[in-house]
């Protein structure tokens, strides 16, 4: 197995950009990613998202470290809204669904465990 390294994650050019899958109103957020998916069901990368509200659809377990920006995440089922900014880290259990509200473009590194 090879080692994956992402250098200068705060300014790393990202490969793919597209509108989020389930936007909630306007503006429609655009997410950009550079990632590597391994054969063992782990994906890691750098992700950025412009302002907007949208539903989280990823059911994988996720660890992420926010490099920049400001947003909130409100989990489904009445959970407490999380206020997130650059420097914060999260561990989202599998099947954590809810609403992201990006107030200031965010950038994070992440690991998905499928």
PDB file of C-alpha atoms in Angstrom:
ATOM      1  CA  UNK A   1       0.000   0.000   0.000  1.00  0.00           C
ATOM      2  CA  UNK A   2       1.359   3.420  -0.898  1.00  0.00           C
ATOM      3  CA  UNK A   3       1.367   6.564   1.231  1.00  0.00           C
ATOM      4  CA  UNK A   4      -0.939   9.401   0.146  1.00  0.00           C
ATOM      5  CA  UNK A   5       0.276  12.943   0.769  1.00  0.00           C
ATOM      6  CA  UNK A   6      -1.570  16.176   0.048  1.00  0.00           C
ATOM      7  CA  UNK A   7       0.822  19.149   0.224  1.00  0.00           C
ATOM      8  CA  UNK A   8      -0.225  22.704   1.044  1.00  0.00           C
ATOM      9  CA  UNK A   9      -3.873  21.768   1.610  1.00  0.00           C
ATOM     10  CA  UNK A  10      -4.897  25.401   2.183  1.00  0.00           C
ATOM     11  CA  UNK A  11      -3.993  26.318  -1.413  1.00  0.00           C
ATOM     12  CA  UNK A  12      -3.947  22.951  -3.231  1.00  0.00           C
ATOM     13  CA  UNK A  13      -5.779  23.251  -6.590  1.00  0.00           C
ATOM     14  CA  UNK A  14      -8.821  20.951  -6.517  1.00  0.00           C
ATOM     15  CA  UNK A  15      -9.613  18.627  -9.451  1.00  0.00           C
ATOM     16  CA  UNK A  16     -13.408  18.345  -9.619  1.00  0.00           C
ATOM     17  CA  UNK A  17     -16.142  20.985  -9.115  1.00  0.00           C
ATOM     18  CA  UNK A  18     -19.911  20.599  -9.293  1.00  0.00           C
ATOM     19  CA  UNK A  19     -23.066  21.929  -7.639  1.00  0.00           C
ATOM     20  CA  UNK A  20     -24.034  20.054  -4.463  1.00  0.00           C
ATOM     21  CA  UNK A  21     -26.420  17.128  -5.019  1.00  0.00           C
ATOM     22  CA  UNK A  22     -29.351  18.306  -2.856  1.00  0.00           C
ATOM     23  CA  UNK A  23     -29.356  22.135  -2.564  1.00  0.00           C
ATOM     24  CA  UNK A  24     -31.858  23.884  -0.285  1.00  0.00           C
ATOM     25  CA  UNK A  25     -32.509  27.243  -1.938  1.00  0.00           C
ATOM     26  CA  UNK A  26     -30.082  29.716  -3.421  1.00  0.00           C
ATOM     27  CA  UNK A  27     -27.248  30.284  -3.780  1.00  0.00           C
ATOM     28  CA  UNK A  28     -26.504  26.718  -4.875  1.00  0.00           C
ATOM     29  CA  UNK A  29     -23.227  25.716  -3.268  1.00  0.00           C
ATOM     30  CA  UNK A  30     -20.432  24.363  -5.464  1.00  0.00           C
ATOM     31  CA  UNK A  31     -18.193  21.675  -4.008  1.00  0.00           C
ATOM     32  CA  UNK A  32     -14.663  20.950  -5.251  1.00  0.00           C
ATOM     33  CA  UNK A  33     -12.548  17.917  -4.400  1.00  0.00           C
ATOM     34  CA  UNK A  34      -9.185  16.280  -4.906  1.00  0.00           C
ATOM     35  CA  UNK A  35      -9.220  12.755  -3.501  1.00  0.00           C
ATOM     36  CA  UNK A  36      -7.810   9.245  -3.522  1.00  0.00           C
ATOM     37  CA  UNK A  37      -9.945   6.145  -2.976  1.00  0.00           C
ATOM     38  CA  UNK A  38      -8.121   3.015  -1.849  1.00  0.00           C
ATOM     39  CA  UNK A  39      -9.124  -0.604  -2.430  1.00  0.00           C
ATOM     40  CA  UNK A  40      -9.857  -1.089   1.295  1.00  0.00           C
ATOM     41  CA  UNK A  41     -12.907   1.217   1.340  1.00  0.00           C
ATOM     42  CA  UNK A  42     -11.151   4.377   2.549  1.00  0.00           C
ATOM     43  CA  UNK A  43     -11.261   7.685   0.673  1.00  0.00           C
ATOM     44  CA  UNK A  44      -9.233  10.711   1.664  1.00  0.00           C
ATOM     45  CA  UNK A  45      -8.912  14.147   0.169  1.00  0.00           C
ATOM     46  CA  UNK A  46      -9.257  17.900   0.266  1.00  0.00           C
ATOM     47  CA  UNK A  47     -12.723  19.419  -0.211  1.00  0.00           C
ATOM     48  CA  UNK A  48     -14.018  22.991  -0.527  1.00  0.00           C
ATOM     49  CA  UNK A  49     -17.555  24.371  -0.727  1.00  0.00           C
ATOM     50  CA  UNK A  50     -18.951  27.811  -1.533  1.00  0.00           C
ATOM     51  CA  UNK A  51     -21.813  29.361   0.501  1.00  0.00           C
ATOM     52  CA  UNK A  52     -25.265  27.765   0.405  1.00  0.00           C
ATOM     53  CA  UNK A  53     -27.521  25.261   2.233  1.00  0.00           C
ATOM     54  CA  UNK A  54     -27.771  21.588   1.292  1.00  0.00           C
ATOM     55  CA  UNK A  55     -28.480  18.091   2.626  1.00  0.00           C
ATOM     56  CA  UNK A  56     -25.635  15.772   3.553  1.00  0.00           C
ATOM     57  CA  UNK A  57     -26.161  12.495   1.710  1.00  0.00           C
ATOM     58  CA  UNK A  58     -22.934  10.625   2.600  1.00  0.00           C
ATOM     59  CA  UNK A  59     -23.672   7.637   4.811  1.00  0.00           C
ATOM     60  CA  UNK A  60     -20.019   6.714   5.384  1.00  0.00           C
ATOM     61  CA  UNK A  61     -18.220   7.431   8.634  1.00  0.00           C
ATOM     62  CA  UNK A  62     -16.191  10.638   8.181  1.00  0.00           C
ATOM     63  CA  UNK A  63     -13.385  12.409   9.989  1.00  0.00           C
ATOM     64  CA  UNK A  64     -12.722  15.952   8.758  1.00  0.00           C
ATOM     65  CA  UNK A  65     -10.476  18.839   9.742  1.00  0.00           C
ATOM     66  CA  UNK A  66     -11.591  22.309   8.635  1.00  0.00           C
ATOM     67  CA  UNK A  67      -8.751  24.455   7.320  1.00  0.00           C
ATOM     68  CA  UNK A  68     -10.741  27.613   6.595  1.00  0.00           C
ATOM     69  CA  UNK A  69     -14.248  29.045   6.451  1.00  0.00           C
ATOM     70  CA  UNK A  70     -17.381  29.054   8.587  1.00  0.00           C
ATOM     71  CA  UNK A  71     -20.510  26.884   8.532  1.00  0.00           C
ATOM     72  CA  UNK A  72     -23.074  25.009  10.598  1.00  0.00           C
ATOM     73  CA  UNK A  73     -24.286  21.424  10.490  1.00  0.00           C
ATOM     74  CA  UNK A  74     -27.685  20.443  11.890  1.00  0.00           C
ATOM     75  CA  UNK A  75     -28.142  16.665  12.160  1.00  0.00           C
ATOM     76  CA  UNK A  76     -31.513  15.098  11.377  1.00  0.00           C
ATOM     77  CA  UNK A  77     -33.595  14.018  14.347  1.00  0.00           C
ATOM     78  CA  UNK A  78     -33.349  17.187  16.408  1.00  0.00           C
ATOM     79  CA  UNK A  79     -29.661  17.085  17.231  1.00  0.00           C
ATOM     80  CA  UNK A  80     -27.825  20.228  18.308  1.00  0.00           C
ATOM     81  CA  UNK A  81     -26.555  22.520  15.533  1.00  0.00           C
ATOM     82  CA  UNK A  82     -22.755  22.476  15.325  1.00  0.00           C
ATOM     83  CA  UNK A  83     -20.977  25.796  14.645  1.00  0.00           C
ATOM     84  CA  UNK A  84     -17.784  25.051  12.712  1.00  0.00           C
ATOM     85  CA  UNK A  85     -14.874  27.218  11.623  1.00  0.00           C
ATOM     86  CA  UNK A  86     -11.325  26.828  10.353  1.00  0.00           C
ATOM     87  CA  UNK A  87      -9.254  24.892  12.900  1.00  0.00           C
ATOM     88  CA  UNK A  88     -12.158  22.656  14.042  1.00  0.00           C
ATOM     89  CA  UNK A  89     -12.359  18.889  13.497  1.00  0.00           C
ATOM     90  CA  UNK A  90     -15.360  16.522  13.412  1.00  0.00           C
ATOM     91  CA  UNK A  91     -15.967  12.797  13.541  1.00  0.00           C
ATOM     92  CA  UNK A  92     -19.320  12.045  11.905  1.00  0.00           C
ATOM     93  CA  UNK A  93     -20.612   8.515  12.622  1.00  0.00           C
ATOM     94  CA  UNK A  94     -21.950   6.428   9.749  1.00  0.00           C
ATOM     95  CA  UNK A  95     -25.457   7.464   8.625  1.00  0.00           C
ATOM     96  CA  UNK A  96     -25.177  11.015  10.004  1.00  0.00           C
ATOM     97  CA  UNK A  97     -27.543  12.960   7.764  1.00  0.00           C
ATOM     98  CA  UNK A  98     -28.592  16.572   8.103  1.00  0.00           C
ATOM     99  CA  UNK A  99     -28.225  20.079   6.685  1.00  0.00           C
ATOM    100  CA  UNK A 100     -25.019  21.980   5.975  1.00  0.00           C
ATOM    101  CA  UNK A 101     -25.247  25.779   5.919  1.00  0.00           C
ATOM    102  CA  UNK A 102     -22.038  27.269   4.528  1.00  0.00           C
ATOM    103  CA  UNK A 103     -21.731  30.961   5.446  1.00  0.00           C
ATOM    104  CA  UNK A 104     -18.120  31.475   4.288  1.00  0.00           C
ATOM    105  CA  UNK A 105     -16.377  29.174   1.785  1.00  0.00           C
ATOM    106  CA  UNK A 106     -15.000  26.199   3.702  1.00  0.00           C
ATOM    107  CA  UNK A 107     -12.029  23.970   2.984  1.00  0.00           C
ATOM    108  CA  UNK A 108     -11.329  20.735   4.811  1.00  0.00           C
ATOM    109  CA  UNK A 109      -9.301  17.566   4.672  1.00  0.00           C
ATOM    110  CA  UNK A 110     -11.321  14.408   5.167  1.00  0.00           C
ATOM    111  CA  UNK A 111     -11.274  10.637   5.496  1.00  0.00           C
ATOM    112  CA  UNK A 112     -14.346   8.565   4.553  1.00  0.00           C
ATOM    113  CA  UNK A 113     -14.557   4.993   5.832  1.00  0.00           C
ATOM    114  CA  UNK A 114     -17.046   2.916   3.830  1.00  0.00           C
TER     115      UNK A 114
END
